[in-house]
């Protein structure tokens, strides 16, 4: 079903979904910046004390998980559910990704509690983190597939291009030697995705006004 073939009621659902997803990414960006600042502060304050570093990470992950849970539920998960209510076959995969995001927030809280009360090495911390990172990447891809289809549905190239770049960036970022390039690509993809989502919003609003 192309963008112009949706009913006014379906367009209203899409608009609500896209608006929530857009706002969720903006809030997530702010939360991400605060996380990086806190992360750097903990590293610089540890002075080589591994226990302090790991316990600090644990507390940070607990706070991040607790903050992310309601934000992810209201903005990303609910937004993706709104899309899937319009076309489950096309956008349902994104709703599953949003649900996975909620589960991941819970896992992050549990992981943070474990780090805060345990005495483990940095190598063990990384070993435990690897499967969490992999699952997080899969969850992101599920959501990105739905957003790619949204951009394709409404013929918004900014959105589809941004999603492709984000997926490539996520893979590159996982490679230690070139992860800086992945971070730069991710920033470009994120900006394009936001521009694309805003463009989709404008198109849906215009379609609603014309019906």
PDB file of C-alpha atoms in Angstrom:
ATOM      1  CA  UNK A   1       0.000   0.000   0.000  1.00  0.00           C
ATOM      2  CA  UNK A   2       1.582   3.287  -1.129  1.00  0.00           C
ATOM      3  CA  UNK A   3       1.390   6.449   0.993  1.00  0.00           C
ATOM      4  CA  UNK A   4      -1.428   7.955  -1.034  1.00  0.00           C
ATOM      5  CA  UNK A   5      -3.610   4.847  -0.692  1.00  0.00           C
ATOM      6  CA  UNK A   6      -4.096   5.151   3.078  1.00  0.00           C
ATOM      7  CA  UNK A   7      -7.379   6.331   4.558  1.00  0.00           C
ATOM      8  CA  UNK A   8      -7.552   9.451   6.708  1.00  0.00           C
ATOM      9  CA  UNK A   9      -7.795   7.296   9.845  1.00  0.00           C
ATOM     10  CA  UNK A  10      -4.727   5.288   8.838  1.00  0.00           C
ATOM     11  CA  UNK A  11      -2.801   8.469   8.063  1.00  0.00           C
ATOM     12  CA  UNK A  12      -3.677   9.786  11.525  1.00  0.00           C
ATOM     13  CA  UNK A  13      -2.225   6.630  13.077  1.00  0.00           C
ATOM     14  CA  UNK A  14       0.909   6.938  10.956  1.00  0.00           C
ATOM     15  CA  UNK A  15       1.303  10.593  11.917  1.00  0.00           C
ATOM     16  CA  UNK A  16       1.049   9.784  15.616  1.00  0.00           C
ATOM     17  CA  UNK A  17       3.537   6.952  15.215  1.00  0.00           C
ATOM     18  CA  UNK A  18       6.075   8.958  13.225  1.00  0.00           C
ATOM     19  CA  UNK A  19       5.757  11.913  15.616  1.00  0.00           C
ATOM     20  CA  UNK A  20       6.450   9.713  18.631  1.00  0.00           C
ATOM     21  CA  UNK A  21       9.399   8.006  16.950  1.00  0.00           C
ATOM     22  CA  UNK A  22      10.884  11.364  15.882  1.00  0.00           C
ATOM     23  CA  UNK A  23      10.516  12.827  19.380  1.00  0.00           C
ATOM     24  CA  UNK A  24      11.873   9.618  20.890  1.00  0.00           C
ATOM     25  CA  UNK A  25      15.075   9.874  18.868  1.00  0.00           C
ATOM     26  CA  UNK A  26      15.487  13.522  19.924  1.00  0.00           C
ATOM     27  CA  UNK A  27      15.065  12.609  23.608  1.00  0.00           C
ATOM     28  CA  UNK A  28      17.387   9.635  23.058  1.00  0.00           C
ATOM     29  CA  UNK A  29      20.013  11.957  21.575  1.00  0.00           C
ATOM     30  CA  UNK A  30      19.947  14.139  24.688  1.00  0.00           C
ATOM     31  CA  UNK A  31      20.141  11.049  26.905  1.00  0.00           C
ATOM     32  CA  UNK A  32      23.030   9.732  24.817  1.00  0.00           C
ATOM     33  CA  UNK A  33      25.009  12.954  25.227  1.00  0.00           C
ATOM     34  CA  UNK A  34      24.478  12.862  28.999  1.00  0.00           C
ATOM     35  CA  UNK A  35      25.562   9.200  29.024  1.00  0.00           C
ATOM     36  CA  UNK A  36      28.810  10.005  27.195  1.00  0.00           C
ATOM     37  CA  UNK A  37      29.568  12.866  29.616  1.00  0.00           C
ATOM     38  CA  UNK A  38      28.929  10.598  32.616  1.00  0.00           C
ATOM     39  CA  UNK A  39      30.968   7.779  31.021  1.00  0.00           C
ATOM     40  CA  UNK A  40      33.987  10.023  30.439  1.00  0.00           C
ATOM     41  CA  UNK A  41      33.669  11.459  33.954  1.00  0.00           C
ATOM     42  CA  UNK A  42      33.742   7.973  35.488  1.00  0.00           C
ATOM     43  CA  UNK A  43      36.772   6.935  33.410  1.00  0.00           C
ATOM     44  CA  UNK A  44      38.708  10.093  34.286  1.00  0.00           C
ATOM     45  CA  UNK A  45      37.782   9.814  37.970  1.00  0.00           C
ATOM     46  CA  UNK A  46      38.799   6.165  38.330  1.00  0.00           C
ATOM     47  CA  UNK A  47      42.572   6.870  38.321  1.00  0.00           C
ATOM     48  CA  UNK A  48      43.203   3.268  37.288  1.00  0.00           C
ATOM     49  CA  UNK A  49      41.032   1.802  40.061  1.00  0.00           C
ATOM     50  CA  UNK A  50      39.270  -1.096  38.287  1.00  0.00           C
ATOM     51  CA  UNK A  51      36.687  -1.672  41.020  1.00  0.00           C
ATOM     52  CA  UNK A  52      35.714   2.001  41.051  1.00  0.00           C
ATOM     53  CA  UNK A  53      35.477   1.980  37.261  1.00  0.00           C
ATOM     54  CA  UNK A  54      33.282  -1.136  37.055  1.00  0.00           C
ATOM     55  CA  UNK A  55      31.032  -0.097  39.947  1.00  0.00           C
ATOM     56  CA  UNK A  56      30.672   3.328  38.365  1.00  0.00           C
ATOM     57  CA  UNK A  57      29.668   1.718  35.069  1.00  0.00           C
ATOM     58  CA  UNK A  58      27.161  -0.413  36.971  1.00  0.00           C
ATOM     59  CA  UNK A  59      25.472   2.604  38.553  1.00  0.00           C
ATOM     60  CA  UNK A  60      25.500   4.401  35.195  1.00  0.00           C
ATOM     61  CA  UNK A  61      23.861   1.439  33.426  1.00  0.00           C
ATOM     62  CA  UNK A  62      21.180   1.198  36.128  1.00  0.00           C
ATOM     63  CA  UNK A  63      20.319   4.880  35.727  1.00  0.00           C
ATOM     64  CA  UNK A  64      20.391   4.611  31.927  1.00  0.00           C
ATOM     65  CA  UNK A  65      18.095   1.582  31.972  1.00  0.00           C
ATOM     66  CA  UNK A  66      15.629   3.210  34.376  1.00  0.00           C
ATOM     67  CA  UNK A  67      15.489   6.379  32.266  1.00  0.00           C
ATOM     68  CA  UNK A  68      15.338   4.518  28.955  1.00  0.00           C
ATOM     69  CA  UNK A  69      12.469   2.214  29.909  1.00  0.00           C
ATOM     70  CA  UNK A  70       9.637   4.803  30.055  1.00  0.00           C
ATOM     71  CA  UNK A  71      11.133   6.839  27.194  1.00  0.00           C
ATOM     72  CA  UNK A  72      11.451   3.815  24.911  1.00  0.00           C
ATOM     73  CA  UNK A  73       7.947   2.636  25.839  1.00  0.00           C
ATOM     74  CA  UNK A  74       6.136   5.918  25.181  1.00  0.00           C
ATOM     75  CA  UNK A  75       8.072   7.109  22.152  1.00  0.00           C
ATOM     76  CA  UNK A  76       9.715   4.272  20.212  1.00  0.00           C
ATOM     77  CA  UNK A  77       7.703   1.180  21.121  1.00  0.00           C
ATOM     78  CA  UNK A  78       4.328   2.977  21.059  1.00  0.00           C
ATOM     79  CA  UNK A  79       5.271   4.812  17.873  1.00  0.00           C
ATOM     80  CA  UNK A  80       6.200   1.585  16.107  1.00  0.00           C
ATOM     81  CA  UNK A  81       2.981  -0.047  17.358  1.00  0.00           C
ATOM     82  CA  UNK A  82       0.997   2.794  15.776  1.00  0.00           C
ATOM     83  CA  UNK A  83       2.714   2.037  12.457  1.00  0.00           C
ATOM     84  CA  UNK A  84       2.023  -1.689  12.760  1.00  0.00           C
ATOM     85  CA  UNK A  85      -1.682  -0.990  13.423  1.00  0.00           C
ATOM     86  CA  UNK A  86      -1.837   0.462   9.908  1.00  0.00           C
ATOM     87  CA  UNK A  87       0.050  -2.356   8.161  1.00  0.00           C
ATOM     88  CA  UNK A  88       1.234  -5.228  10.336  1.00  0.00           C
ATOM     89  CA  UNK A  89       2.978  -7.041   7.472  1.00  0.00           C
ATOM     90  CA  UNK A  90       5.040  -3.989   6.598  1.00  0.00           C
ATOM     91  CA  UNK A  91       5.708  -2.373   9.970  1.00  0.00           C
ATOM     92  CA  UNK A  92       5.099  -5.198  12.472  1.00  0.00           C
ATOM     93  CA  UNK A  93       8.789  -6.087  12.511  1.00  0.00           C
ATOM     94  CA  UNK A  94       9.502  -2.644  13.938  1.00  0.00           C
ATOM     95  CA  UNK A  95       7.062  -3.204  16.808  1.00  0.00           C
ATOM     96  CA  UNK A  96       8.941  -6.402  17.676  1.00  0.00           C
ATOM     97  CA  UNK A  97      12.134  -4.370  17.676  1.00  0.00           C
ATOM     98  CA  UNK A  98      10.526  -1.817  19.988  1.00  0.00           C
ATOM     99  CA  UNK A  99       9.470  -4.604  22.349  1.00  0.00           C
ATOM    100  CA  UNK A 100      13.011  -5.944  22.279  1.00  0.00           C
ATOM    101  CA  UNK A 101      14.217  -2.468  23.227  1.00  0.00           C
ATOM    102  CA  UNK A 102      12.120  -2.587  26.394  1.00  0.00           C
ATOM    103  CA  UNK A 103      13.520  -6.004  27.277  1.00  0.00           C
ATOM    104  CA  UNK A 104      17.036  -4.698  26.620  1.00  0.00           C
ATOM    105  CA  UNK A 105      16.468  -1.830  29.070  1.00  0.00           C
ATOM    106  CA  UNK A 106      15.570  -4.409  31.713  1.00  0.00           C
ATOM    107  CA  UNK A 107      18.689  -6.414  30.880  1.00  0.00           C
ATOM    108  CA  UNK A 108      20.775  -3.239  31.151  1.00  0.00           C
ATOM    109  CA  UNK A 109      19.395  -2.607  34.643  1.00  0.00           C
ATOM    110  CA  UNK A 110      20.189  -6.184  35.701  1.00  0.00           C
ATOM    111  CA  UNK A 111      23.668  -5.927  34.155  1.00  0.00           C
ATOM    112  CA  UNK A 112      24.238  -2.656  36.009  1.00  0.00           C
ATOM    113  CA  UNK A 113      23.201  -4.181  39.334  1.00  0.00           C
ATOM    114  CA  UNK A 114      25.583  -7.095  38.740  1.00  0.00           C
ATOM    115  CA  UNK A 115      28.477  -4.724  38.006  1.00  0.00           C
ATOM    116  CA  UNK A 116      27.670  -2.512  40.998  1.00  0.00           C
ATOM    117  CA  UNK A 117      27.809  -5.376  43.515  1.00  0.00           C
ATOM    118  CA  UNK A 118      30.453  -7.630  41.930  1.00  0.00           C
ATOM    119  CA  UNK A 119      34.225  -7.634  41.756  1.00  0.00           C
ATOM    120  CA  UNK A 120      35.138  -8.644  38.210  1.00  0.00           C
ATOM    121  CA  UNK A 121      37.904  -7.824  35.762  1.00  0.00           C
ATOM    122  CA  UNK A 122      37.601  -5.516  32.782  1.00  0.00           C
ATOM    123  CA  UNK A 123      37.980  -8.502  30.459  1.00  0.00           C
ATOM    124  CA  UNK A 124      35.000 -10.230  32.105  1.00  0.00           C
ATOM    125  CA  UNK A 125      32.992  -7.016  31.810  1.00  0.00           C
ATOM    126  CA  UNK A 126      33.655  -6.976  28.066  1.00  0.00           C
ATOM    127  CA  UNK A 127      32.874 -10.676  27.658  1.00  0.00           C
ATOM    128  CA  UNK A 128      29.467 -10.203  29.297  1.00  0.00           C
ATOM    129  CA  UNK A 129      28.827  -7.027  27.297  1.00  0.00           C
ATOM    130  CA  UNK A 130      29.402  -8.655  23.878  1.00  0.00           C
ATOM    131  CA  UNK A 131      26.117 -10.657  23.696  1.00  0.00           C
ATOM    132  CA  UNK A 132      24.187  -7.620  24.985  1.00  0.00           C
ATOM    133  CA  UNK A 133      25.711  -5.489  22.228  1.00  0.00           C
ATOM    134  CA  UNK A 134      24.891  -8.110  19.576  1.00  0.00           C
ATOM    135  CA  UNK A 135      21.262  -8.376  20.731  1.00  0.00           C
ATOM    136  CA  UNK A 136      21.043  -4.569  20.773  1.00  0.00           C
ATOM    137  CA  UNK A 137      22.300  -4.457  17.185  1.00  0.00           C
ATOM    138  CA  UNK A 138      19.652  -6.987  16.081  1.00  0.00           C
ATOM    139  CA  UNK A 139      16.924  -4.967  17.823  1.00  0.00           C
ATOM    140  CA  UNK A 140      18.105  -1.797  16.085  1.00  0.00           C
ATOM    141  CA  UNK A 141      18.022  -3.507  12.700  1.00  0.00           C
ATOM    142  CA  UNK A 142      14.418  -4.672  13.277  1.00  0.00           C
ATOM    143  CA  UNK A 143      13.348  -1.086  13.969  1.00  0.00           C
ATOM    144  CA  UNK A 144      15.396   0.260  11.080  1.00  0.00           C
ATOM    145  CA  UNK A 145      13.735  -2.159   8.658  1.00  0.00           C
ATOM    146  CA  UNK A 146      10.330  -0.704   9.549  1.00  0.00           C
ATOM    147  CA  UNK A 147      11.616   2.865   9.171  1.00  0.00           C
ATOM    148  CA  UNK A 148      13.265   2.003   5.846  1.00  0.00           C
ATOM    149  CA  UNK A 149       9.925   0.686   4.609  1.00  0.00           C
ATOM    150  CA  UNK A 150       8.261   3.873   5.853  1.00  0.00           C
ATOM    151  CA  UNK A 151      10.693   6.015   3.873  1.00  0.00           C
ATOM    152  CA  UNK A 152      10.228   3.827   0.809  1.00  0.00           C
ATOM    153  CA  UNK A 153       6.436   3.951   1.226  1.00  0.00           C
ATOM    154  CA  UNK A 154       6.366   7.751   1.202  1.00  0.00           C
ATOM    155  CA  UNK A 155       9.260   8.119  -1.240  1.00  0.00           C
ATOM    156  CA  UNK A 156      11.511   9.979   1.223  1.00  0.00           C
ATOM    157  CA  UNK A 157      15.087   9.233   0.212  1.00  0.00           C
ATOM    158  CA  UNK A 158      16.580  11.019   3.240  1.00  0.00           C
ATOM    159  CA  UNK A 159      15.012   8.425   5.507  1.00  0.00           C
ATOM    160  CA  UNK A 160      15.962   5.352   3.475  1.00  0.00           C
ATOM    161  CA  UNK A 161      19.520   6.617   2.957  1.00  0.00           C
ATOM    162  CA  UNK A 162      19.873   7.470   6.643  1.00  0.00           C
ATOM    163  CA  UNK A 163      18.741   4.000   7.690  1.00  0.00           C
ATOM    164  CA  UNK A 164      21.165   2.276   5.294  1.00  0.00           C
ATOM    165  CA  UNK A 165      24.039   4.408   6.597  1.00  0.00           C
ATOM    166  CA  UNK A 166      23.062   3.668  10.225  1.00  0.00           C
ATOM    167  CA  UNK A 167      23.080  -0.088   9.613  1.00  0.00           C
ATOM    168  CA  UNK A 168      26.487   0.072   7.885  1.00  0.00           C
ATOM    169  CA  UNK A 169      27.803   2.331  10.660  1.00  0.00           C
ATOM    170  CA  UNK A 170      26.652  -0.113  13.354  1.00  0.00           C
ATOM    171  CA  UNK A 171      28.656  -2.906  11.712  1.00  0.00           C
ATOM    172  CA  UNK A 172      31.758  -0.737  11.247  1.00  0.00           C
ATOM    173  CA  UNK A 173      31.545   0.564  14.814  1.00  0.00           C
ATOM    174  CA  UNK A 174      31.834  -3.015  16.100  1.00  0.00           C
ATOM    175  CA  UNK A 175      35.305  -3.281  14.509  1.00  0.00           C
ATOM    176  CA  UNK A 176      37.823  -1.767  16.990  1.00  0.00           C
ATOM    177  CA  UNK A 177      40.340  -0.535  14.415  1.00  0.00           C
ATOM    178  CA  UNK A 178      37.840   1.561  12.437  1.00  0.00           C
ATOM    179  CA  UNK A 179      35.121   2.241  15.010  1.00  0.00           C
ATOM    180  CA  UNK A 180      35.760   6.003  14.824  1.00  0.00           C
ATOM    181  CA  UNK A 181      34.665   5.914  11.176  1.00  0.00           C
ATOM    182  CA  UNK A 182      31.563   4.046  12.294  1.00  0.00           C
ATOM    183  CA  UNK A 183      30.763   6.766  14.804  1.00  0.00           C
ATOM    184  CA  UNK A 184      31.085   9.491  12.166  1.00  0.00           C
ATOM    185  CA  UNK A 185      28.911   7.544   9.735  1.00  0.00           C
ATOM    186  CA  UNK A 186      26.329   6.966  12.471  1.00  0.00           C
ATOM    187  CA  UNK A 187      26.087  10.712  13.101  1.00  0.00           C
ATOM    188  CA  UNK A 188      25.514  11.372   9.393  1.00  0.00           C
ATOM    189  CA  UNK A 189      22.922   8.587   9.191  1.00  0.00           C
ATOM    190  CA  UNK A 190      21.152   9.807  12.338  1.00  0.00           C
ATOM    191  CA  UNK A 191      20.844  13.347  10.978  1.00  0.00           C
ATOM    192  CA  UNK A 192      19.513  12.070   7.640  1.00  0.00           C
ATOM    193  CA  UNK A 193      17.038   9.831   9.472  1.00  0.00           C
ATOM    194  CA  UNK A 194      15.693  12.753  11.523  1.00  0.00           C
ATOM    195  CA  UNK A 195      15.361  14.902   8.402  1.00  0.00           C
ATOM    196  CA  UNK A 196      13.599  12.010   6.667  1.00  0.00           C
ATOM    197  CA  UNK A 197      11.182  11.375   9.536  1.00  0.00           C
ATOM    198  CA  UNK A 198      10.306  15.073   9.610  1.00  0.00           C
ATOM    199  CA  UNK A 199       9.723  14.984   5.846  1.00  0.00           C
ATOM    200  CA  UNK A 200       7.413  11.977   6.229  1.00  0.00           C
ATOM    201  CA  UNK A 201       5.479  13.877   8.909  1.00  0.00           C
ATOM    202  CA  UNK A 202       4.987  16.819   6.554  1.00  0.00           C
ATOM    203  CA  UNK A 203       3.804  14.537   3.748  1.00  0.00           C
ATOM    204  CA  UNK A 204       1.304  12.756   6.006  1.00  0.00           C
ATOM    205  CA  UNK A 205      -0.022  16.085   7.334  1.00  0.00           C
ATOM    206  CA  UNK A 206      -0.517  17.319   3.764  1.00  0.00           C
ATOM    207  CA  UNK A 207      -2.349  14.102   2.840  1.00  0.00           C
ATOM    208  CA  UNK A 208      -4.637  14.405   5.866  1.00  0.00           C
ATOM    209  CA  UNK A 209      -5.469  18.012   4.958  1.00  0.00           C
ATOM    210  CA  UNK A 210      -6.318  17.014   1.387  1.00  0.00           C
ATOM    211  CA  UNK A 211      -8.795  14.268   2.423  1.00  0.00           C
TER     212      UNK A 211
END
